[in-house]
Short mmCIF file of C-alpha atoms and ligand atoms in Angstrom, two decimals:
data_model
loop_
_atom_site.label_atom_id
_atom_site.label_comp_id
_atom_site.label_asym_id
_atom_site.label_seq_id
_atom_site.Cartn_x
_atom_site.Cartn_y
_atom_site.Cartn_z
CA UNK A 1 93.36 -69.41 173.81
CA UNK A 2 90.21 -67.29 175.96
CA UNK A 3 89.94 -67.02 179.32
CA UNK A 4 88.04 -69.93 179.77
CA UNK A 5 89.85 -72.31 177.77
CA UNK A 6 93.12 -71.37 179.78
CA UNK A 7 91.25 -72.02 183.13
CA UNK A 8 90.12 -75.40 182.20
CA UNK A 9 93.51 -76.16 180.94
CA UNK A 10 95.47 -74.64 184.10
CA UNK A 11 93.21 -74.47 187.15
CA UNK A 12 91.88 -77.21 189.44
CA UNK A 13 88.27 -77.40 190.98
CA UNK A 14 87.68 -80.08 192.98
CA UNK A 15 84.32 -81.99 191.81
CA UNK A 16 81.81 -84.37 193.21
CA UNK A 17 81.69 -88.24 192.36
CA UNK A 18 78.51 -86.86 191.19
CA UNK A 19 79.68 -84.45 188.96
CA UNK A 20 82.05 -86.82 187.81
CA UNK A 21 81.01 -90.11 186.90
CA UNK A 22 77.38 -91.27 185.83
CA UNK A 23 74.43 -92.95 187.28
CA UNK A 24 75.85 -96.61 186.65
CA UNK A 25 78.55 -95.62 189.16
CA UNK A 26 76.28 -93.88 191.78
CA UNK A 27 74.12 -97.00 191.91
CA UNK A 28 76.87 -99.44 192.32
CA UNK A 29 78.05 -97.41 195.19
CA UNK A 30 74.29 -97.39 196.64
CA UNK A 31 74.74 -101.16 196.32
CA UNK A 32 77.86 -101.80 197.93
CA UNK A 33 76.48 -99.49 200.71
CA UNK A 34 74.32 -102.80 201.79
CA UNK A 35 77.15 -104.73 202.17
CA UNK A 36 79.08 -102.25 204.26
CA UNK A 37 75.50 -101.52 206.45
CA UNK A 38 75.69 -105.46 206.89
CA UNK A 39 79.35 -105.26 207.93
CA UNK A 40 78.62 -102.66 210.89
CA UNK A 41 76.07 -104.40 211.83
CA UNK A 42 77.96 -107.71 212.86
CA UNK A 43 80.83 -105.76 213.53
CA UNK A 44 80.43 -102.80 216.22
CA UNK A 45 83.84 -103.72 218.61
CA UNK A 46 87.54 -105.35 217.18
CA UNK A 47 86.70 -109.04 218.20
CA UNK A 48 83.57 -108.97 216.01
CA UNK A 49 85.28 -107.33 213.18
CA UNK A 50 88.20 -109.87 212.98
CA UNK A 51 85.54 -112.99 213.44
CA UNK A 52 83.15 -111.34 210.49
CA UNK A 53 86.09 -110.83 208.10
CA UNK A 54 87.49 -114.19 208.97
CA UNK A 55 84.15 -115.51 207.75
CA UNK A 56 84.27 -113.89 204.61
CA UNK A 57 87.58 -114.60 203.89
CA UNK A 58 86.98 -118.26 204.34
CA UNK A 59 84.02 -118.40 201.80
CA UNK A 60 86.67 -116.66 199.21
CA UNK A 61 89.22 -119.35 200.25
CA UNK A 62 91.69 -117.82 202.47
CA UNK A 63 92.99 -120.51 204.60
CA UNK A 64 94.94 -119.61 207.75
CA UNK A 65 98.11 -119.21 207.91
CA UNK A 66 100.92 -120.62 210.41
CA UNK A 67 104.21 -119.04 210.35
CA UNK A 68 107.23 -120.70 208.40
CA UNK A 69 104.98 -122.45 206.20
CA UNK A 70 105.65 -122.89 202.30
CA UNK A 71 103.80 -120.52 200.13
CA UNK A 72 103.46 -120.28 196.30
CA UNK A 73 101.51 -117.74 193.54
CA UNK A 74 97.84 -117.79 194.16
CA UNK A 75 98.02 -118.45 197.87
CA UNK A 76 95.01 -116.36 200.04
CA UNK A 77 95.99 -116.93 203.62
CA UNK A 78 94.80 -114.94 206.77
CA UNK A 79 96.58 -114.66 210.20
CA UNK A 80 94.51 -114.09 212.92
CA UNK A 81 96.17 -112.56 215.77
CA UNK A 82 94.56 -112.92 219.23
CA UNK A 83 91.04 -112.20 217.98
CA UNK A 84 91.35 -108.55 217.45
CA UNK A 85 93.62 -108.09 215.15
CA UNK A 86 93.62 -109.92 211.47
CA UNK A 87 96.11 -109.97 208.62
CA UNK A 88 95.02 -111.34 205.02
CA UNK A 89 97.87 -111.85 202.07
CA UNK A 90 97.27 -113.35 198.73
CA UNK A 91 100.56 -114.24 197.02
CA UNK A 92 101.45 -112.43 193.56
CA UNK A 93 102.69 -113.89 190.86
CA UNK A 94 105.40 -111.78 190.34
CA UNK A 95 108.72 -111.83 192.22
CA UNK A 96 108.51 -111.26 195.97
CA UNK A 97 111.46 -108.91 196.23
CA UNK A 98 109.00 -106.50 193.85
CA UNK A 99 107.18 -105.60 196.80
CA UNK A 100 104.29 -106.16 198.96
CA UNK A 101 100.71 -104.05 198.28
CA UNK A 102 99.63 -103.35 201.89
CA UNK A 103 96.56 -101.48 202.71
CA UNK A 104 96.23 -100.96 206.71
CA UNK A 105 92.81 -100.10 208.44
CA UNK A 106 91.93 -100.09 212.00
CA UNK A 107 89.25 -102.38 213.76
CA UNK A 108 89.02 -100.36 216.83
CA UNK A 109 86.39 -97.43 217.61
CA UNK A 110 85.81 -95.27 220.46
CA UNK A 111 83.85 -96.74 223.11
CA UNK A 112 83.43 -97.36 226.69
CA UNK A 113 85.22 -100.14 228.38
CA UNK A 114 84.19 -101.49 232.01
CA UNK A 115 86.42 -100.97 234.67
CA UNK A 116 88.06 -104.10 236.39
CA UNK A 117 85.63 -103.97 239.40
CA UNK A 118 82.64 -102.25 237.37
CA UNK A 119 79.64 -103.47 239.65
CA UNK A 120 78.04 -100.75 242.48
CA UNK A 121 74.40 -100.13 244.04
CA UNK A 122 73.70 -96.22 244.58
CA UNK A 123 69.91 -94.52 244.55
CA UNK A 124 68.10 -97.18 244.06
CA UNK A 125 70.01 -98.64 240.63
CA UNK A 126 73.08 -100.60 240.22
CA UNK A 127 75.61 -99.37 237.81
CA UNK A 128 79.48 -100.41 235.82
CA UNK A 129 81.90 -97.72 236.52
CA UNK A 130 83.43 -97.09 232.77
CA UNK A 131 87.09 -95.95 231.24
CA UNK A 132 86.74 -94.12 227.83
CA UNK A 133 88.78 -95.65 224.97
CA UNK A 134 89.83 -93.59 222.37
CA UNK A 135 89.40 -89.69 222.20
CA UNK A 136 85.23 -88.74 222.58
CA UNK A 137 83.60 -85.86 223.36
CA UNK A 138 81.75 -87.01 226.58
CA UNK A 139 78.56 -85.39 226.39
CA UNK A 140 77.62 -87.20 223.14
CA UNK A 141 77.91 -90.39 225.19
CA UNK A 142 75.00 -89.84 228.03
CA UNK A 143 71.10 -90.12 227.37
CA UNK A 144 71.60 -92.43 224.45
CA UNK A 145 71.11 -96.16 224.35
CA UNK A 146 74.14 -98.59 224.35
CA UNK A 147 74.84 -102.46 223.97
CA UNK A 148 77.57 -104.31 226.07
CA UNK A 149 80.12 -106.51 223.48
CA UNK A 150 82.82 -108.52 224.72
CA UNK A 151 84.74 -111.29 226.51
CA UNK A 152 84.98 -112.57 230.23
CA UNK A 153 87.80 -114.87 231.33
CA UNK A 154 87.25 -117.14 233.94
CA UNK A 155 89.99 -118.28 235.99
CA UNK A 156 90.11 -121.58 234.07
CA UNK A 157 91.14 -119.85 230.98
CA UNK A 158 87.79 -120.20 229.20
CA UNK A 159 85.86 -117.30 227.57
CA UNK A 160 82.50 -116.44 227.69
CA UNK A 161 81.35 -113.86 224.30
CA UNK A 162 78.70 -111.29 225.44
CA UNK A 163 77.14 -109.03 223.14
CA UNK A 164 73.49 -108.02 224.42
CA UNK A 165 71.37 -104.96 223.43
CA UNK A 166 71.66 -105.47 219.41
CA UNK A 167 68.77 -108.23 219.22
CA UNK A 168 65.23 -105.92 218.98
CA UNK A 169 64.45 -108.36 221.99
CA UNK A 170 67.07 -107.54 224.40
CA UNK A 171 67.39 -104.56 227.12
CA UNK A 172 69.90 -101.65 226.33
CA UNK A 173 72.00 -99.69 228.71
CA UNK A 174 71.97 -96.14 229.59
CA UNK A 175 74.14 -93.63 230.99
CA UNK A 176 71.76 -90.69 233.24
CA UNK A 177 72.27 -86.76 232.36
CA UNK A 178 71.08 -84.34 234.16
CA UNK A 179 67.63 -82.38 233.41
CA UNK A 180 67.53 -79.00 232.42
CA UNK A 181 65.62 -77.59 235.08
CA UNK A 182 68.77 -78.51 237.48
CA UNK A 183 71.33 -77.77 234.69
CA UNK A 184 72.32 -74.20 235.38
CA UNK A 185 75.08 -74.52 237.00
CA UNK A 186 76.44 -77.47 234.67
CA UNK A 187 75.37 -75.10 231.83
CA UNK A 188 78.03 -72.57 232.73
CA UNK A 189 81.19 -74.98 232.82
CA UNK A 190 83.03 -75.44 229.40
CA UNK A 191 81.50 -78.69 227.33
CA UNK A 192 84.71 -80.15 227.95
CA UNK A 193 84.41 -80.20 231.99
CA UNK A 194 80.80 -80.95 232.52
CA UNK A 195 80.88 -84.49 231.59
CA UNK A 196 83.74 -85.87 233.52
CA UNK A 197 84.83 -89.16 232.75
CA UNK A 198 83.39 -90.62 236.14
CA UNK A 199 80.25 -89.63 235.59
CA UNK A 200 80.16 -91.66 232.80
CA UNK A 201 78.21 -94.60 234.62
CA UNK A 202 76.24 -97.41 233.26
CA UNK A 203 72.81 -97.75 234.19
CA UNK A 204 72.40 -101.76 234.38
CA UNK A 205 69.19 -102.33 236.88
CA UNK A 206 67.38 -101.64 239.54
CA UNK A 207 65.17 -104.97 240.86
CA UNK A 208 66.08 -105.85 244.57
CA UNK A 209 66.54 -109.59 244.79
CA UNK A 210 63.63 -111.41 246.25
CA UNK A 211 62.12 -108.10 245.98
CA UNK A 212 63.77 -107.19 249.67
CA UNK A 213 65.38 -103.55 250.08
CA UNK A 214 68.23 -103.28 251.45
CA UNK A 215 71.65 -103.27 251.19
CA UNK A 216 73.35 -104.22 247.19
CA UNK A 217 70.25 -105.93 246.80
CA UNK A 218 70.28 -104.72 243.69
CA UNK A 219 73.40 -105.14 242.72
CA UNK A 220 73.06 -109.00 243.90
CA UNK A 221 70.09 -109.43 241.65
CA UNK A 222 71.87 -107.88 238.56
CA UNK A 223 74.70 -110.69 239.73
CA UNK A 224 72.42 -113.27 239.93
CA UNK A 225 71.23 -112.33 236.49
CA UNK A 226 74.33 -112.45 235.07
CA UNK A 227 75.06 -115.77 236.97
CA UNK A 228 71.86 -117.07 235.66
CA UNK A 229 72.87 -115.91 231.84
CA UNK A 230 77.23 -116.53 231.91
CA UNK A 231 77.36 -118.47 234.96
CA UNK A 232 79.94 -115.14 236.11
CA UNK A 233 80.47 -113.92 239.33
CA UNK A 234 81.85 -110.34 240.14
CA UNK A 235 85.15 -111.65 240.85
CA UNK A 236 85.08 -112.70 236.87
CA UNK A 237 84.92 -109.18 235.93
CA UNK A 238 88.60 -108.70 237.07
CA UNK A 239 89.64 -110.76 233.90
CA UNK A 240 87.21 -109.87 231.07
CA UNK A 241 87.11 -106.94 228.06
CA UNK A 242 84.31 -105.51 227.74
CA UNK A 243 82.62 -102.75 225.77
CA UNK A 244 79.61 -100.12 225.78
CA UNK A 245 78.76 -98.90 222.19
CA UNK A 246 76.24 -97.57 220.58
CA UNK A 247 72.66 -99.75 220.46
CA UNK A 248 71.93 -98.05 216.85
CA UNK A 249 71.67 -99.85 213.88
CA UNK A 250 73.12 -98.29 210.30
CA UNK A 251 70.81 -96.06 208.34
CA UNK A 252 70.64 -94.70 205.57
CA UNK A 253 70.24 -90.81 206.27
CA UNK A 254 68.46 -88.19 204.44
CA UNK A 255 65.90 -88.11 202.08
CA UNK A 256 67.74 -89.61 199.24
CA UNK A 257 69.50 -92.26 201.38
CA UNK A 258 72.90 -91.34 200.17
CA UNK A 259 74.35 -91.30 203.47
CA UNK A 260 75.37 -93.61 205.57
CA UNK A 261 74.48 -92.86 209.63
CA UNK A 262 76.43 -95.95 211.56
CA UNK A 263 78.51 -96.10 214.85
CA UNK A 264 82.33 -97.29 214.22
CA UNK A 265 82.92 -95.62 210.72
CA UNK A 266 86.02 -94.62 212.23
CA UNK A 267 87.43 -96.63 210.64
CA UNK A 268 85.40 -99.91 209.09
CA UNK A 269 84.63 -97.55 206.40
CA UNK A 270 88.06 -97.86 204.87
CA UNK A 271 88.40 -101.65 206.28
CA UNK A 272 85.52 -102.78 204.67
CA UNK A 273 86.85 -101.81 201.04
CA UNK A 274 90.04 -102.95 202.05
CA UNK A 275 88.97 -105.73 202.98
CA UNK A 276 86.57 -106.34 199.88
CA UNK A 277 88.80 -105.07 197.97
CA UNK A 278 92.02 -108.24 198.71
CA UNK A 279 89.00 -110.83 198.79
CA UNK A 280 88.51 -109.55 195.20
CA UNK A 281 91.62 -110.80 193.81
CA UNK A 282 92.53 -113.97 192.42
CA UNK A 283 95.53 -114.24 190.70
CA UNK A 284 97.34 -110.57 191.11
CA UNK A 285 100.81 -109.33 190.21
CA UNK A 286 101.90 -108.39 193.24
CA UNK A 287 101.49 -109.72 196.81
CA UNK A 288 98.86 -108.35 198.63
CA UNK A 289 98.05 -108.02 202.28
CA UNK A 290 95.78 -106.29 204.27
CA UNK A 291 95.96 -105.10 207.80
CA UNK A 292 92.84 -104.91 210.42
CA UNK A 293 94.39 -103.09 213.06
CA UNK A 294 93.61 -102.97 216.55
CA UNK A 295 94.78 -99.67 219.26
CA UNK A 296 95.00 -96.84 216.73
CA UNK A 297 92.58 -94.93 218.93
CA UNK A 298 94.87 -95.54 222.06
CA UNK A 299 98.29 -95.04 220.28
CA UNK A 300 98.40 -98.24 218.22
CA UNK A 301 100.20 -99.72 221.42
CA UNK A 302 100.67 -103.50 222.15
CA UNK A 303 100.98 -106.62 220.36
CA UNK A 304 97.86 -105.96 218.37
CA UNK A 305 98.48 -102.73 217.44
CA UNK A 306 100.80 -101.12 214.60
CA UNK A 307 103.64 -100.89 216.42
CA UNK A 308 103.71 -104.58 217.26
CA UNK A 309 106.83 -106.63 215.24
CA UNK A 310 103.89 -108.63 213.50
CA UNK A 311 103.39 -106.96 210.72
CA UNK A 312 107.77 -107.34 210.03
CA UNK A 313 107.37 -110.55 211.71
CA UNK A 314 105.20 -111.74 208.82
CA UNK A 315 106.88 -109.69 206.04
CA UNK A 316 110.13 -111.27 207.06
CA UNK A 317 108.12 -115.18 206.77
CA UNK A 318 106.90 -114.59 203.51
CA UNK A 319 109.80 -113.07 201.99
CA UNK A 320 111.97 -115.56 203.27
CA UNK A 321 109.31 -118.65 201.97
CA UNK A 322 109.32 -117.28 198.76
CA UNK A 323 113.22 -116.85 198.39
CA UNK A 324 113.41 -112.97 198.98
CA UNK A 325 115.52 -110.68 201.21
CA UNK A 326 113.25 -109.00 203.40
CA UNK A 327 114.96 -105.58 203.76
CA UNK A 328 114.62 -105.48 199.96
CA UNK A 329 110.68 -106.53 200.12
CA UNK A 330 110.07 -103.99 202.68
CA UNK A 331 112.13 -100.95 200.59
CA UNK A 332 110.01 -102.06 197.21
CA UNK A 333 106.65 -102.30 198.95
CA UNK A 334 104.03 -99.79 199.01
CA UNK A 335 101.36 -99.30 202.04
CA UNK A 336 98.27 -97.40 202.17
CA UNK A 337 97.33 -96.05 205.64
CA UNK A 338 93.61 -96.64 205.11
CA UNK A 339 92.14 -93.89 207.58
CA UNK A 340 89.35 -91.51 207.78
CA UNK A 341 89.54 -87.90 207.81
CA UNK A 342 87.46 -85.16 208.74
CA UNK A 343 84.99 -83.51 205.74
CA UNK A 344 83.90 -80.00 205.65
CA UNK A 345 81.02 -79.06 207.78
CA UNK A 346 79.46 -75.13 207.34
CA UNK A 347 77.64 -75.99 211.05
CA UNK A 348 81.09 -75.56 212.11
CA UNK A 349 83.38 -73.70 209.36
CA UNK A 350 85.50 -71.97 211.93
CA UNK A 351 87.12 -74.97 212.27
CA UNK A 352 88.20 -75.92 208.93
CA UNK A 353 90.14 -74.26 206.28
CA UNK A 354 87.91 -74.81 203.37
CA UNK A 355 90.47 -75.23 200.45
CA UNK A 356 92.40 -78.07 202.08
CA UNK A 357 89.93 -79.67 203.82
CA UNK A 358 87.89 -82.60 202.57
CA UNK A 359 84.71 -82.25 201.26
CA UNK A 360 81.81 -84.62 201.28
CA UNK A 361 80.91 -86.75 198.41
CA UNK A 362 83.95 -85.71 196.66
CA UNK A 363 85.80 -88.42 196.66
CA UNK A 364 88.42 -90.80 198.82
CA UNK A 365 90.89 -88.31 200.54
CA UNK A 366 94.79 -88.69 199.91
CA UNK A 367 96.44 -87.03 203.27
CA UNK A 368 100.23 -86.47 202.77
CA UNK A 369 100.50 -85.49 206.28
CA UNK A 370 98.83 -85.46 209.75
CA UNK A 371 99.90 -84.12 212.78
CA UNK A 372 99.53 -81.32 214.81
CA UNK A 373 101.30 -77.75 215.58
CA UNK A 374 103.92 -78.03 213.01
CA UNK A 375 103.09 -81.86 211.42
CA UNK A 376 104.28 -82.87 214.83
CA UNK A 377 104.38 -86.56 214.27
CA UNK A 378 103.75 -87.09 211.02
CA UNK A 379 104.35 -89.56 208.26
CA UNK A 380 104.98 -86.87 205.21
CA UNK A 381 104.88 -89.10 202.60
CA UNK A 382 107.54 -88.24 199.86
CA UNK A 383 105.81 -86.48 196.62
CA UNK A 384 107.40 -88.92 194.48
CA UNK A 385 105.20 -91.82 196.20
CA UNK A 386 101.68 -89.31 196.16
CA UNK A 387 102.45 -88.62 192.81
CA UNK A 388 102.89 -92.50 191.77
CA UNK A 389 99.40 -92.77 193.72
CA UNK A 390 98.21 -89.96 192.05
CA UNK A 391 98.57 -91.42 188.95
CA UNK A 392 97.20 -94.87 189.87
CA UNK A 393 94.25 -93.43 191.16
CA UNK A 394 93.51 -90.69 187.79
CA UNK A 395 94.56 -93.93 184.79
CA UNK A 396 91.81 -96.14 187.25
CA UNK A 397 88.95 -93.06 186.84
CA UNK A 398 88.93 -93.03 190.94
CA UNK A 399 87.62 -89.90 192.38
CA UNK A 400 89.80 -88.70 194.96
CA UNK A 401 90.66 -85.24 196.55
CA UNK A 402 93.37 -84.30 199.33
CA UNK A 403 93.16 -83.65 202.90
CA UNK A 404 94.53 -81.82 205.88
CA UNK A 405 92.47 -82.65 208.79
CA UNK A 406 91.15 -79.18 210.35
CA UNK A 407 92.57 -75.98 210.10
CA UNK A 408 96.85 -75.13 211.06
CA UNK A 409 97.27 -75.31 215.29
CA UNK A 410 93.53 -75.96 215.33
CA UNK A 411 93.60 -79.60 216.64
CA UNK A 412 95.13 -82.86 214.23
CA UNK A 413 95.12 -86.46 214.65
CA UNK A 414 97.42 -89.11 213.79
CA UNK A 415 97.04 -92.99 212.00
CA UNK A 416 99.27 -96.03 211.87
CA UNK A 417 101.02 -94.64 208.77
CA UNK A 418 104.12 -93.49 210.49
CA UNK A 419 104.71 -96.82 212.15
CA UNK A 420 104.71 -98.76 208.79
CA UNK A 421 106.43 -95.99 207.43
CA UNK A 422 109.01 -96.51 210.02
CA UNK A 423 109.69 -100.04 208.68
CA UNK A 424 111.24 -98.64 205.40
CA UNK A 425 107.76 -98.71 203.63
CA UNK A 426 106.58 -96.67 201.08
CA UNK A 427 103.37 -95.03 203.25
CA UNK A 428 100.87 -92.65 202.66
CA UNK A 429 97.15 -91.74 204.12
CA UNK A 430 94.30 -92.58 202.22
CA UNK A 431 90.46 -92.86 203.55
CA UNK A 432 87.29 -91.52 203.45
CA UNK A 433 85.56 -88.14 205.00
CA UNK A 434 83.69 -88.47 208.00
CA UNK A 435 80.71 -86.22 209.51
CA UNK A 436 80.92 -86.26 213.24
CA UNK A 437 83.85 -88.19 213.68
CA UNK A 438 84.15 -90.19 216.86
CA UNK A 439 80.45 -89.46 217.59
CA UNK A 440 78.39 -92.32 219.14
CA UNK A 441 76.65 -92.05 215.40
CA UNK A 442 78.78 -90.93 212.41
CA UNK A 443 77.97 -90.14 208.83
CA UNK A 444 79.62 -91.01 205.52
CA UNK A 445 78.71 -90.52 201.89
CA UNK A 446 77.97 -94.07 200.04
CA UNK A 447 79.68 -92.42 196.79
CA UNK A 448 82.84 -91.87 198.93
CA UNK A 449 82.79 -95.27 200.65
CA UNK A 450 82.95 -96.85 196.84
CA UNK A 451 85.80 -94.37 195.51
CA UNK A 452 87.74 -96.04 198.58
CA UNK A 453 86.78 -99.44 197.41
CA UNK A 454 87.97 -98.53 193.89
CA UNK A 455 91.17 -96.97 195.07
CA UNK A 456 92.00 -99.87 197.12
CA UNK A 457 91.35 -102.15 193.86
CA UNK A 458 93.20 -99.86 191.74
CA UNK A 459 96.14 -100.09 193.98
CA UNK A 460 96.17 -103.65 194.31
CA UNK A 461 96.49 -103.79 190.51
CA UNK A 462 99.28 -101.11 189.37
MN1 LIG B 1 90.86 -93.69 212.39
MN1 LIG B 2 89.75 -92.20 215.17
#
């Protein structure tokens, strides 16, 4: 054997989908890219996400689902908990105790939410004071035009939806910086400290009402507005949840429109093929569910995020409808933690270590482990379980690469892996790399978004 037959036979190189399918498989990823634009579109916050799947879902025939119901083979069902979280599970034909398929995504995306009393007057504009959600880097936030999306309570009980500055027609909101001739001294302090998270006002008006100065004249004419509009009053602000994102629409970016530019890829990018990917299946093998997280970016805290007792709440009603133990469906089933991860970027190589990291267009990314300083909190799944995957993945012709997110002590993250893990689950990370993650805009390859798809489908099948 030469040299160069014993390389190709021993060594690994990592290759592009491009490099490693054909042009019949780059265009079907260019196509499903229009579906998954569509998706962002309708679905910028966690509400919206759960009410556009649940639409889709119902047009494939998932019905929802009450708990202790009867289930058989061939039943699609979704479980919709409190509008921003959603569970879908299509029944297998195959013994329940063999297992559940579970692929997890999260709904949620950094953002800005309004404060309980968000409303003030100062220089001549009224504003919302805003709490960050999720970890951003502030700076990317200011200058840049964003749309309010949410839900006010009133003291009756009854919700009111808002969503305004996505419509061409309607105004956007705006959050000042300061100009660069009076920058200097804001210049000098590190990126970190000269945006502090107070600063981070919303600029919503600045008409007097009736046109008289004076004082919160302004502020009462934004109310009145917003009377006019909800039929709200301040004191309705105590009780509602809403969001600042983004006004941007998805794009395709660069020349040959094979990336996808988008707010909220983190992480609809892996819950739209998850999602597309259970709606896909008719009649499959195993049970299948699929997770739409809310609260990874805060911790996955609360009763719609992972570490709720839903998701064992639900295991536990369909093992026991089916006639299964559900210790022994939980040890048999297998989850995918569908999650982002970072991809390489030369604008900023110092932070990356370039053989482990991700790299662009190469592929959905299989992370054994997260964490930071010493896989602090991590899931590490078991190689036996990676390898199983790993197989899956290469007999399906998926193109996939590993992961570590960012170079050793250099930062880390974490996903909801570890709490499914915790439940005796087979669990391991598996997603797609992101440019500019938690930026108000974020980029993804289209030939990445489709590996995912094809990895979820692969999954669902094995
Ligand atoms: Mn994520
Ligand atoms: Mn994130």
């Amino acid at each position: 054997m030469n040299k160069q037959e014993l390389s190709k036979k021993l060594l690994y190189t990592k290759k592009s989908v491009y490099e490693k399918t054909d042009a019949k498989r780059i265009e079907a990823a260019f196509d499903y890219a229009k579906g998954y634009a569509a998706y962002l579109d309708a679905a910028k916050t966690e509400r919206e996400a759960v009410a556009v799947s649940i639409e889709m879902a119902q047009a494939k025939g998932f019905k929802p689902y009450t708990i202790g119901q009867p289930l058989q083979a061939g039943d699609k069902y979704y479980y919709n908990n409190r509008n921003k979280n959603l569970f879908l599970f299509v029944i297998g034909t195959e013994p329940i105790e063999h297992g559940i398929r579970i692929n997890a995504a999260h709904i949620d995306s950094p953002r800005l939410d309004l404060k309980p009393c968000p409303v003030y007057e100062d220089g001549g504009m009224s504003f919302f004071k805003t709490h960050y959600y999720g970890g951003i880097r502030k700076y990317q936030w200011v200058a840049t035009p964003l749309s309010l999306h949410g839900v006010i309570v009133r003291n009756d009980g009854t919700p009111v939806t808002v969503n305004i500055g996505e419509d061409d027609n309607d105004p956007v909101f705006y959050i000042n910086d300061l100009l660069p001739h009076l920058g200097h001294e804001t210049d000098k302090k590190p990126l970190g400290e000269a945006f502090p998270g107070e600063k981070l006002n919303i600029l919503i008006g600045s008409r007097p009402y009736d046109g008289e100065a004076g004082s919160e004249s302004i502020k009462l004419n934004t109310l009145a507005l917003l009377y006019d509009k909800y039929g709200i009053t301040e004191e309705d602000f105590l009780t509602a949840e809403l969001e600042l994102v983004p006004a941007f629409k998805t794009r395709d970016i660069g020349f040959d429109r094979a990336l996808i530019g988008a707010y909220g890829h983190d992480d609809r990018v892996c819950a739209y093929p998850a999602l597309t990917a259970i709606l896909a299946e008719n009649a499959p093998r195993s049970t299948l569910m699929c997770v739409l997280a809310d609260k990874e970016e805060t911790g996955s805290e609360g009763n719609t995020g992972m570490k709720s007792l839903l998701l064992l709440d639900l295991i536990n009603e369909i093992s026991l409808a089916l006639g299964g133990n559900p210790a022994t469906v939980r040890n048999n089933s297998k989850c995918l933690s569908a999650d982002v991860s970072c991809a390489y970027d030369p604008n900023f190589a110092d932070a990356f270590e370039k053989r482990n990291t991700p790299m662009l267009s190469c592929g959905v990314v299989l992370t054994k482990y997260t964490g930071a300083r010493g896989k602090s909190s991590t899931n590490d799944a078991r190689a036996e379980y990676v390898g199983w995957l790993r197989g899956v993945m290469d007999r399906a012709g998926v193109v996939w690469q590993t992961g570590e997110l960012g170079k050793v002590d250099g930062g880390g993250g974490g996903t909801v892996a570890k709490y499914i893990a915790n439940h005796n689950i087979e669990t391991v990370d598996l997603g797609v790399p992101v440019i500019s993650m938690h930026a108000p805009y974020e980029v993804v390859s289209k030939v990445d978004v489709y590996e995912a798809y094809l990895a979820f489908s692969a999954f669902s099948r094995a």
